[in-house]
Short mmCIF file of C-alpha atoms in Angstrom, two decimals:
data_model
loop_
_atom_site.label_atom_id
_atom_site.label_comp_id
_atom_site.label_asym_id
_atom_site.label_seq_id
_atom_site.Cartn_x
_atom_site.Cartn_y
_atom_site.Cartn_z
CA UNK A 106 -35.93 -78.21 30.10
CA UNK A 107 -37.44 -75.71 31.65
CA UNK A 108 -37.60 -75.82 35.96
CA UNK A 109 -40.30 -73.57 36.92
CA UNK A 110 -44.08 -74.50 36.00
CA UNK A 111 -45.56 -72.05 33.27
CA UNK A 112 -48.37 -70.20 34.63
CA UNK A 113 -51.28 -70.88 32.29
CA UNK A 114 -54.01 -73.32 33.59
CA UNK A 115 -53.06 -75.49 30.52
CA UNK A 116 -49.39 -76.19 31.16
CA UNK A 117 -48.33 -79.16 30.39
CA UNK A 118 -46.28 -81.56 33.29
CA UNK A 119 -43.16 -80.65 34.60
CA UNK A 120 -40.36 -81.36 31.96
CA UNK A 121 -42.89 -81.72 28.85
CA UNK A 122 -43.63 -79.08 26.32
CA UNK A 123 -46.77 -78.80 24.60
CA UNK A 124 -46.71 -77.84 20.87
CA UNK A 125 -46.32 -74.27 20.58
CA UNK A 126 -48.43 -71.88 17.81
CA UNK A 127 -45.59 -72.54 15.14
CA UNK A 128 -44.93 -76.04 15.59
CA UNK A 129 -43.98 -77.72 12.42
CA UNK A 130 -42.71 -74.61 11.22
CA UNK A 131 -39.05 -74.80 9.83
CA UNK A 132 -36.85 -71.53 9.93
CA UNK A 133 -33.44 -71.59 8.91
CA UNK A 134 -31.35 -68.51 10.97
CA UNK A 135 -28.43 -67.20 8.79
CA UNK A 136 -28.73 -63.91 10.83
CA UNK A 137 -26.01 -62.35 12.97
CA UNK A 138 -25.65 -59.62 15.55
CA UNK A 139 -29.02 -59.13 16.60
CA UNK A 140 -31.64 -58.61 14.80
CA UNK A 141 -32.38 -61.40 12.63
CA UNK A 142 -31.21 -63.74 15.05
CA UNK A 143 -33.46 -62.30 18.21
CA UNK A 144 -36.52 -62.74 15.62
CA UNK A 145 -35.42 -66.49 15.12
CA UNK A 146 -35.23 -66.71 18.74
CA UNK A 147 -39.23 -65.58 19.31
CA UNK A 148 -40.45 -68.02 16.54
CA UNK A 149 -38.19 -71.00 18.44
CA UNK A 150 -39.89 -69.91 21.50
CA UNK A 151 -42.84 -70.57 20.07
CA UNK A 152 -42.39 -74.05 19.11
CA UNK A 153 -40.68 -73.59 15.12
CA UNK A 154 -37.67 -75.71 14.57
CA UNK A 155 -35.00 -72.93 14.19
CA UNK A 156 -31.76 -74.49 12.54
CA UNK A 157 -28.89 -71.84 13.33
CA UNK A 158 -26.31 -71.60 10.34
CA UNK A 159 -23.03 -70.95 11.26
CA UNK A 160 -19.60 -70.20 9.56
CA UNK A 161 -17.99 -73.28 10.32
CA UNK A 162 -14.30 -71.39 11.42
CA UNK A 163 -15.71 -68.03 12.41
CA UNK A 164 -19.16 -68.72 13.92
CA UNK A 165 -21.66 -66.73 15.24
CA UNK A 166 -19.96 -63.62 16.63
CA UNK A 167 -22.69 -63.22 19.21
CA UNK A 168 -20.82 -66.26 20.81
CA UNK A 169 -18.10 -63.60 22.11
CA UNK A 170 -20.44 -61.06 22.80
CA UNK A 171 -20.74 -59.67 26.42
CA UNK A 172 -19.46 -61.90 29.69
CA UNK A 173 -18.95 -65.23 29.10
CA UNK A 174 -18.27 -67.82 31.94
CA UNK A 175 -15.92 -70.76 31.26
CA UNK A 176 -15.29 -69.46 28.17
CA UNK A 177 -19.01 -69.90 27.21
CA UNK A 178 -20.79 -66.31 25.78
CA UNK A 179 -23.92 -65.68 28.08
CA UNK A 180 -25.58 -63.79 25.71
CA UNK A 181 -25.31 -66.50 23.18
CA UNK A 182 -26.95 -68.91 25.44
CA UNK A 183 -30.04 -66.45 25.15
CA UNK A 184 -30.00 -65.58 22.46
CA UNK A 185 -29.62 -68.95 20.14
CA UNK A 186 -32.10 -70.97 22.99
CA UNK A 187 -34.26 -73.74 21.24
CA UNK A 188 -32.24 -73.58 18.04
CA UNK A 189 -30.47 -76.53 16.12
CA UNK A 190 -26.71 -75.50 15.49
CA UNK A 191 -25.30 -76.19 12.56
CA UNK A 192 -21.99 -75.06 10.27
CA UNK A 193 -22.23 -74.53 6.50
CA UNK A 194 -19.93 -72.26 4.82
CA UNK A 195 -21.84 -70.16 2.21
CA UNK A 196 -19.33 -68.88 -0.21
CA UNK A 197 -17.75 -72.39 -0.65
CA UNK A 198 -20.13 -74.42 -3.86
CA UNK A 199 -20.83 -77.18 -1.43
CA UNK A 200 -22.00 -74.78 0.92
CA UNK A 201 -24.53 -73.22 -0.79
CA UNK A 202 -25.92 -76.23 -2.04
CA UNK A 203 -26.53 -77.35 1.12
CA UNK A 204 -28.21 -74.42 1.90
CA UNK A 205 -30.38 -74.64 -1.00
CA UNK A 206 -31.41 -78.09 -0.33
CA UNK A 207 -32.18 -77.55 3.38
CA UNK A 208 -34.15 -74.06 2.29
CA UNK A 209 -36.54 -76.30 0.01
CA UNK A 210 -38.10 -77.95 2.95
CA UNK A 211 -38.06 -75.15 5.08
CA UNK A 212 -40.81 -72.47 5.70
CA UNK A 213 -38.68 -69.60 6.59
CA UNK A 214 -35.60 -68.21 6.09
CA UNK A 215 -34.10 -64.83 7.69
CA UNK A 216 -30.47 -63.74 6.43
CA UNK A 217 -29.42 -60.22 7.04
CA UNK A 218 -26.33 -60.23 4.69
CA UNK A 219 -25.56 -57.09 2.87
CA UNK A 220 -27.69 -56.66 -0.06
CA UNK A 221 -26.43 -58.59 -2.99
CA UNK A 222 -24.25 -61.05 -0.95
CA UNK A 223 -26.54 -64.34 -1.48
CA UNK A 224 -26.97 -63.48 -5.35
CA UNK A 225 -23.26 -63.64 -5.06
CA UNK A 226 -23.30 -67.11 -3.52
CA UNK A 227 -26.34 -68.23 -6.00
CA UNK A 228 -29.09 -68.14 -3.21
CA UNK A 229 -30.81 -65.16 -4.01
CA UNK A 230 -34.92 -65.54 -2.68
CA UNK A 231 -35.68 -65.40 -6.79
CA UNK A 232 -33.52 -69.15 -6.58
CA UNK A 233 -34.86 -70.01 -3.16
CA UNK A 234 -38.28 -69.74 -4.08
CA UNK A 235 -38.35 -71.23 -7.31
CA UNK A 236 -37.06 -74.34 -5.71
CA UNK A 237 -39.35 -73.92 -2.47
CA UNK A 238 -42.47 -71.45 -3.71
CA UNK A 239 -43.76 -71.56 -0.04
CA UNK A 240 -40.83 -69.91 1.74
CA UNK A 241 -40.62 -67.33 3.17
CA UNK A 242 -37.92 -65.12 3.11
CA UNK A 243 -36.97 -61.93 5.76
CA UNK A 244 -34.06 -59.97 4.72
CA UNK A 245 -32.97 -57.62 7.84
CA UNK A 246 -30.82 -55.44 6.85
CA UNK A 247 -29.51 -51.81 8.37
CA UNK A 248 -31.07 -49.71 5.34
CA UNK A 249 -33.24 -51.64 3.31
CA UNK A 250 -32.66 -53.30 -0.28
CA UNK A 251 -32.56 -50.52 -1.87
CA UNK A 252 -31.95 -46.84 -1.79
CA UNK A 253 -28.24 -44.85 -1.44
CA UNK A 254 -27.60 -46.30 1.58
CA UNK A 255 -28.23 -50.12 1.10
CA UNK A 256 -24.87 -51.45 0.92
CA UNK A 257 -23.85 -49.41 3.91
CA UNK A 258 -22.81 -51.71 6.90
CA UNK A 259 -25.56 -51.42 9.27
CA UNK A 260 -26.05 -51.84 13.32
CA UNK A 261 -29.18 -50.64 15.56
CA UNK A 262 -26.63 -48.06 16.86
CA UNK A 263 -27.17 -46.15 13.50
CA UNK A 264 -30.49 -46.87 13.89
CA UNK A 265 -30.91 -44.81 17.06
CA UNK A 266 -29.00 -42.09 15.88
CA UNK A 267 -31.15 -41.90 12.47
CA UNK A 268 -34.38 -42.29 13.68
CA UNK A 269 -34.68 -39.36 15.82
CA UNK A 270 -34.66 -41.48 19.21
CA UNK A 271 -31.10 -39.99 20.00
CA UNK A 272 -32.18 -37.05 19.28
CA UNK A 273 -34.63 -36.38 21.85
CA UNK A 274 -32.88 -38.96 24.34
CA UNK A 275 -30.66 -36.64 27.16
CA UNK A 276 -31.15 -33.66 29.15
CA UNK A 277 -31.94 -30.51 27.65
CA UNK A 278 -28.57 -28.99 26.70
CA UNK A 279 -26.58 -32.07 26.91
CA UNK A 280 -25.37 -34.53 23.77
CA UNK A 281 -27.95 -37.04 22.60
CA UNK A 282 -27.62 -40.10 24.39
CA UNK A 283 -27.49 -43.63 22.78
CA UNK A 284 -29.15 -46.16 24.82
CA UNK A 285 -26.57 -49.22 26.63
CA UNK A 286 -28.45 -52.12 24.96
CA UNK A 287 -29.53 -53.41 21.04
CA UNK A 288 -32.98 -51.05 21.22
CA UNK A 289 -33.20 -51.05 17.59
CA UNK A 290 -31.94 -54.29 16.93
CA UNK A 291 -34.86 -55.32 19.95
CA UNK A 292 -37.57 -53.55 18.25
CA UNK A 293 -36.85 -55.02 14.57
CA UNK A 294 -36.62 -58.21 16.25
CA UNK A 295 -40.45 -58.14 17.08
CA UNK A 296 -41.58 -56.57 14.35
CA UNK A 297 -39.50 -59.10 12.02
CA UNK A 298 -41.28 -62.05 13.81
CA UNK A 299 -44.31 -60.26 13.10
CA UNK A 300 -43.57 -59.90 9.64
CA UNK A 301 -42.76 -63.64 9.43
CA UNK A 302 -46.03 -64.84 11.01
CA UNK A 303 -48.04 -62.41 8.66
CA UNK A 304 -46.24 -63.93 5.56
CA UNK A 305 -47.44 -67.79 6.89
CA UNK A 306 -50.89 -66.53 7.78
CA UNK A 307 -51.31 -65.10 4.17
CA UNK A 308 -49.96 -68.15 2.43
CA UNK A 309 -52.15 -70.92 4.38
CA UNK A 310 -54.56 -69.35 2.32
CA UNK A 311 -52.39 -67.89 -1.42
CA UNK A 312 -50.05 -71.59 -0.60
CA UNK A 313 -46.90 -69.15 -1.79
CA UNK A 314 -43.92 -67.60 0.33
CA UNK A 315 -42.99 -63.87 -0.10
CA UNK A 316 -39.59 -61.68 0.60
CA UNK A 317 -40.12 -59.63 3.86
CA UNK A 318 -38.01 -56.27 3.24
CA UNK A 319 -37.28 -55.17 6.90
CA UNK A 320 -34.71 -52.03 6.91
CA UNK A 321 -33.67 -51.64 10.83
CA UNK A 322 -33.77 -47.60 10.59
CA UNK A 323 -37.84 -47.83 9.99
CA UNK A 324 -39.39 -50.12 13.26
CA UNK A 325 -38.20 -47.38 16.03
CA UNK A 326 -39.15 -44.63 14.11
CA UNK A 327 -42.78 -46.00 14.17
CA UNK A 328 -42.08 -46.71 18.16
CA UNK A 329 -41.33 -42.70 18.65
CA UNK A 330 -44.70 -41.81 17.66
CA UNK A 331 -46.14 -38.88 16.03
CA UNK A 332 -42.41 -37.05 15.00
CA UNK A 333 -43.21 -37.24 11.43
CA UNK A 334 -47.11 -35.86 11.89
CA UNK A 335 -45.72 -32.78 14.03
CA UNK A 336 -43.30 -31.58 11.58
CA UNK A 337 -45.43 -32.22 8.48
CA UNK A 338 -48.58 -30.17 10.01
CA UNK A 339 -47.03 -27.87 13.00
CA UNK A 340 -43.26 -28.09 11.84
CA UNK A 341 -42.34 -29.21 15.01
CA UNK A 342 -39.00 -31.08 15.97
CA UNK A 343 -39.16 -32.70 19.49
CA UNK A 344 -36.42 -31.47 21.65
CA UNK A 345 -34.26 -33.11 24.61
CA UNK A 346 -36.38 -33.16 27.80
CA UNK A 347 -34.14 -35.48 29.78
CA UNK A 348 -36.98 -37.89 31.63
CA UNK A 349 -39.99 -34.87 31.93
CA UNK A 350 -42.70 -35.33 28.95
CA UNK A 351 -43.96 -32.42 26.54
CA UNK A 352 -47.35 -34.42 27.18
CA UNK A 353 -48.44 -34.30 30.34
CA UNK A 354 -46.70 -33.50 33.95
CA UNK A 355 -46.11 -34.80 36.69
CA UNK A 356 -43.60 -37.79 34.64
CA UNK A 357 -39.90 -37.98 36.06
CA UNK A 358 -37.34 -39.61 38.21
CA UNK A 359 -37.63 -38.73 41.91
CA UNK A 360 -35.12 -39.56 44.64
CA UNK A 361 -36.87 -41.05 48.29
CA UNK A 362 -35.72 -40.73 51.61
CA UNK A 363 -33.42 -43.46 51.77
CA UNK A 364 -31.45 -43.02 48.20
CA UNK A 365 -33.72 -44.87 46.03
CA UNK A 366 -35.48 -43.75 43.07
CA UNK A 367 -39.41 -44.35 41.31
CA UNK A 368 -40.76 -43.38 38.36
CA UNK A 369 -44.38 -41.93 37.99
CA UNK A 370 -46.22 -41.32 35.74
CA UNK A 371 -49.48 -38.84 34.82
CA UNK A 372 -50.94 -39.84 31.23
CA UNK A 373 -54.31 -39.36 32.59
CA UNK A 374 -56.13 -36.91 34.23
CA UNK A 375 -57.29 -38.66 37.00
CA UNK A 376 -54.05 -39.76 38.02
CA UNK A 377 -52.54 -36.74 37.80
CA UNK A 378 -55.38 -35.14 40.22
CA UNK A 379 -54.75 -38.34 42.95
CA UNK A 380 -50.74 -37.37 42.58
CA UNK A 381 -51.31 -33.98 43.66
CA UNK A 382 -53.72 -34.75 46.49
CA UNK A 383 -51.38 -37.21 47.64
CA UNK A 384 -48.50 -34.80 48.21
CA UNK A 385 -50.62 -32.50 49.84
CA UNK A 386 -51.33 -29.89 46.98
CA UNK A 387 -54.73 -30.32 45.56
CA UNK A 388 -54.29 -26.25 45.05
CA UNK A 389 -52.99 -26.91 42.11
CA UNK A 390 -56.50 -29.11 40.47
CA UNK A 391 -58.16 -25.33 40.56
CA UNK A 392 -55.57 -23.96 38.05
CA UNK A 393 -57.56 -23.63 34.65
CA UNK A 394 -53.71 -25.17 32.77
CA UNK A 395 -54.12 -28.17 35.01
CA UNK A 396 -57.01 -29.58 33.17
CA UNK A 397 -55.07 -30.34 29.77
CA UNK A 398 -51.55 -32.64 29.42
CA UNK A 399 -50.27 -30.04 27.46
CA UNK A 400 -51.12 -27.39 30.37
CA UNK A 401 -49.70 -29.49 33.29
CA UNK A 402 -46.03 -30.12 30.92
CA UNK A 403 -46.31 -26.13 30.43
CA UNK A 404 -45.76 -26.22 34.63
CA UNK A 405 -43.48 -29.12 34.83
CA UNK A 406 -41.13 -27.33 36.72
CA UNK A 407 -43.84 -26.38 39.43
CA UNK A 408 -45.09 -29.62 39.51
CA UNK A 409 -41.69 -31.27 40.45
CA UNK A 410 -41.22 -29.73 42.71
CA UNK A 411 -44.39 -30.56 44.73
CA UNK A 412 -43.93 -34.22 43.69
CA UNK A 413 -40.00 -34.65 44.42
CA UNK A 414 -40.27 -32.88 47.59
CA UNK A 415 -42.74 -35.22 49.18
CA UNK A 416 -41.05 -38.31 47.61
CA UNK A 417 -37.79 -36.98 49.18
CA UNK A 418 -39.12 -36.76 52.87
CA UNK A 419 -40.05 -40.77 52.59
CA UNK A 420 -38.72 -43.81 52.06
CA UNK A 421 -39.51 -46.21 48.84
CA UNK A 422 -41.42 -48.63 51.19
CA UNK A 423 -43.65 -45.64 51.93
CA UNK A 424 -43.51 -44.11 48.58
CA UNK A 425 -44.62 -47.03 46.95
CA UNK A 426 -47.37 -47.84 49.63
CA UNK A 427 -49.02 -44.52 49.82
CA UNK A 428 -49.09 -44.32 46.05
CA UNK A 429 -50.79 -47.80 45.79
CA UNK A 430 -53.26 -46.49 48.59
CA UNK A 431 -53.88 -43.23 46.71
CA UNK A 432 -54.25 -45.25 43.23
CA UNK A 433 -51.70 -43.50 41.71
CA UNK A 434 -49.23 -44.37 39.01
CA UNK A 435 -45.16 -45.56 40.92
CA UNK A 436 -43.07 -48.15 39.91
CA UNK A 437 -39.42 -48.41 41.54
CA UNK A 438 -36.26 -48.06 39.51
CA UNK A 439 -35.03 -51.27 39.24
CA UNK A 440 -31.77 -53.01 38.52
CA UNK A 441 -31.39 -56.81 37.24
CA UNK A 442 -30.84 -58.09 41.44
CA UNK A 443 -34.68 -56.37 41.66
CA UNK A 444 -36.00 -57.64 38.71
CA UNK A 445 -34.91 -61.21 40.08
CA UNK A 446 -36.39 -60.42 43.63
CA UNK A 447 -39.67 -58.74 42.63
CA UNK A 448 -43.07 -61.29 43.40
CA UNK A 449 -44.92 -59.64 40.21
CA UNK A 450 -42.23 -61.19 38.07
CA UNK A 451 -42.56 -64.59 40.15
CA UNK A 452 -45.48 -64.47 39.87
CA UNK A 453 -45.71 -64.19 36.17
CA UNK A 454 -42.49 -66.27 35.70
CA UNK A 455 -40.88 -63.69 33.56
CA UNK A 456 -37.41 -65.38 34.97
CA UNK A 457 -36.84 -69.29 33.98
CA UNK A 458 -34.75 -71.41 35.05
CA UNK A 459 -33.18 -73.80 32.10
CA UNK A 460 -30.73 -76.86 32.20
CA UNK A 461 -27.41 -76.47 30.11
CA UNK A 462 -25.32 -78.85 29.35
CA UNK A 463 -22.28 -76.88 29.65
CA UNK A 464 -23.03 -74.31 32.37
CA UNK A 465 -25.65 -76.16 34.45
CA UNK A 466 -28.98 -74.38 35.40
CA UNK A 467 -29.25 -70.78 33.96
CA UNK A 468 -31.65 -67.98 35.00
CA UNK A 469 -32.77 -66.32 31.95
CA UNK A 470 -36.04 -63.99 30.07
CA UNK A 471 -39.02 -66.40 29.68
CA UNK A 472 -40.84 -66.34 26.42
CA UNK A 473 -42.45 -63.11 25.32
CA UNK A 474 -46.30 -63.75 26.13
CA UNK A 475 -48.65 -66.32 27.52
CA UNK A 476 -50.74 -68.27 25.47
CA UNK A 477 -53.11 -70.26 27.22
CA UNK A 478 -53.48 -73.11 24.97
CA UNK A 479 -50.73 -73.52 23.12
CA UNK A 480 -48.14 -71.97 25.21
CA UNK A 481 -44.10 -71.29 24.28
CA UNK A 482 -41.29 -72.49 25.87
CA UNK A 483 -37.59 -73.12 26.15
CA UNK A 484 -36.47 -76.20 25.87
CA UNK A 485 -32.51 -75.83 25.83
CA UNK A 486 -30.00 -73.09 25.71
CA UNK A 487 -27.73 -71.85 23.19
CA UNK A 488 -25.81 -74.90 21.43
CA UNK A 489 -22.36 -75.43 20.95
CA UNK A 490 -20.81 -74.49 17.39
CA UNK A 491 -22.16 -77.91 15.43
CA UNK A 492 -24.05 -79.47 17.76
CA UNK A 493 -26.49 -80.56 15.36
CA UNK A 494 -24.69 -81.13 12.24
CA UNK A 495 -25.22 -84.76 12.18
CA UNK A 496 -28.96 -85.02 13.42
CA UNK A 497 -30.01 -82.08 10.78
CA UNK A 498 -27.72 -83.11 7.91
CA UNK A 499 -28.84 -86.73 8.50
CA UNK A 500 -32.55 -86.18 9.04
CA UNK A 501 -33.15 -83.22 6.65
CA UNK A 502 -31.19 -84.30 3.51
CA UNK A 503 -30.25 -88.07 4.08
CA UNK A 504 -26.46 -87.57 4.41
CA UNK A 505 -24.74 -90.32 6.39
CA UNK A 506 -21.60 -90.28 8.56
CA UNK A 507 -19.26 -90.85 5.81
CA UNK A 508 -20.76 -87.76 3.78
CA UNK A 509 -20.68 -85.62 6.95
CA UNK A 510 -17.49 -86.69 8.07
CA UNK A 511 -16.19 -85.70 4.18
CA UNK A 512 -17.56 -82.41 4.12
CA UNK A 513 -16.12 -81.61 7.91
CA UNK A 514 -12.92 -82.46 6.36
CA UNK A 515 -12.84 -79.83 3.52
CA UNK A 516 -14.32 -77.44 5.87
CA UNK A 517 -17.80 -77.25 4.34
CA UNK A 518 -19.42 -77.60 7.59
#
């Protein structure tokens, strides 16, 4: 349960949660590696049952992703938090007839097989929602369900190289540069869990389910902006410009006095003006090019200057103060150790503190947003392989021990 008091005025008692938005909403997570699974993870934060369907020899290989301690995968704790684990195999007969009886009293489903793969096992969405014309179905896939590429292997790495965001991610000059995390994977997350709370908004009022199509290239293309609009009208192509902006200047990196580094920022042309004043060259406000975005990123290399050379003669404590003061735009760089540290997060919660069975109280990423009457919240961490076999296969389809115990044997679950 979770330690530290939501912040909303409407939270409920320490170690209670109050329904969440999607409560009584039933998704079944056949997803893997990250996409699917992260969007599975947002609807369980907001209160839907997630039941987590897992090979029952392989697993989840999220379970060995990143550092584990005691032989326990971190990320998986994360990443499968408030889901029921369970083990079905899906090519065996059994298996998928399982699935298919668990998927007609569910309200969501999100698989992110290759195209074609549950046709092959007899659970295409065609079967699925003939038996259960409610569900929903998300299919999150690299490169859609259709096209050259869709039975390609796909991973948000590909993603950021075909989207364009490697492209203009580096210095000018230098190779693009992928980014150290899932960013793709991230962003089809969200907009999957969008997808799948648009499809149950439109059927409280049509009563019928729908497939959601979600192709992993598409979501951070839409995130880079106006790319497509540029080359279509002006037949530009965005270029590498390392952390400056072909928007507006001042926006960079600068190093302080005492070897740290902030980030500011310029979008608007008042805080652009208070910038300049505050390291003592309002000169630069009379310059007709200074009045425009475009004008100011035309001088970025002027500008810079004036900015990094003040922010180098002080030290972040006065960097950051003197920009408040000024009502500027600063934020320091930050690692994790000063994301844990900083009192905005406290004071938003944005860490949690959760009970786990087999590690003990872990520190991780609250839920997304705060809702301020029917709030999220995470109420354990990532299972271990099976946990819930019993309690789902018992509740859900009426199997008892005997039946469960039988179908452990042949390795059906």
């Amino acid at each position: 349960m979770i330690r530290e008091p939501p912040v909303h005025d409407s939270a409920p008692p320490q170690g209670e949660a109050a329904p969440g938005p999607l409560d009584g909403v039933v998704v079944l997570d056949l997803a893997t590696l990250f996409a699917g699974p992260l969007a599975a993870t947002v609807l369980g934060d907001y209160g839907a049952e997630v039941i987590k369907v897992e090979h029952p020899r392989h697993g989840d290989p999220a379970r060995k992703h990143g550092h584990a301690k005691d032989g326990v995968g971190l990320w998986w704790k994360m990443l499968s938090r408030n889901k029921k684990a369970i083990t079905c195999d899906l090519g065996a007969a059994e298996g998928a007839d399982l699935l298919r009886r668990l998927a007609a009293g569910a309200d969501v489903l999100i698989e992110n097989f290759r195209p074609g793969t549950l046709e092959r096992w007899g659970l295409s969405p065609g079967e699925l929602l003939r038996d259960n014309p409610r569900l929903v179905v998300a299919r999150v896939t690299g490169f859609g369900q259709r096209g050259p590429y869709a039975r390609r292997p796909g991973f948000g790495t590909l993603a950021e190289a075909m989207s364009g965001f490697a492209a203009i991610t580096g210095e000018p000059g230098g190779p693009p540069t992928l980014p150290p995390f899932g960013l793709a994977d991230g962003v089809s997350a969200l907009a999957c869990a969008s997808a799948v709370t648009m499809a149950l908004f439109e059927r409280a009022g049509s009563g019928r389910g729908q497939v959601i199509d979600l192709a992993i290239v598409e979501p951070l293309l839409t995130v880079l902006g106006p790319q497509p609009l540029w080359w279509d009208q002006l037949g530009v192509v965005q270029e590498r410009t390392g952390n400056r902006s072909v928007n507006n200047a001042p926006r960079n990196t600068y190093r302080t006095r005492d070897g740290r580094w902030v980030a500011v920022s310029a979008s608007s042309q008042n805080i652009a003006e208070r910038v300049m004043r505050l390291v003592g060259h309002p000169e630069v406000l009379d310059e007709p090019w200074f009045a425009a975005g475009a004008g100011r990123a035309a001088h970025t290399g002027l500008l810079d200057a004036h900015v990094g050379g003040w922010i180098a003669g002080h030290d972040l404590a006065e960097v950051v103060a003197a920009f408040e003061e000024a009502q500027a735009a600063v934020a320091p760089v930050y690692d994790i150790r000063d994301v844990f540290a900083d009192p905005q997060y406290r004071a938003l919660g944005t860490i949690t503190t959760v009970d786990d069975a087999e590690l003990g109280p872990l520190r991780m990423q609250n839920v997304l947003f705060r809702l301020s009457r029917t709030p999220g919240s995470i109420r354990w961490a990532g299972p271990p392989m099976g946990a819930h076999n019993d309690e789902v296969y018992g509740s859900r389809l009426g199997l008892g021990p005997e039946e469960i115990a039988r179908l452990r044997e042949r390795g059906v679950i």
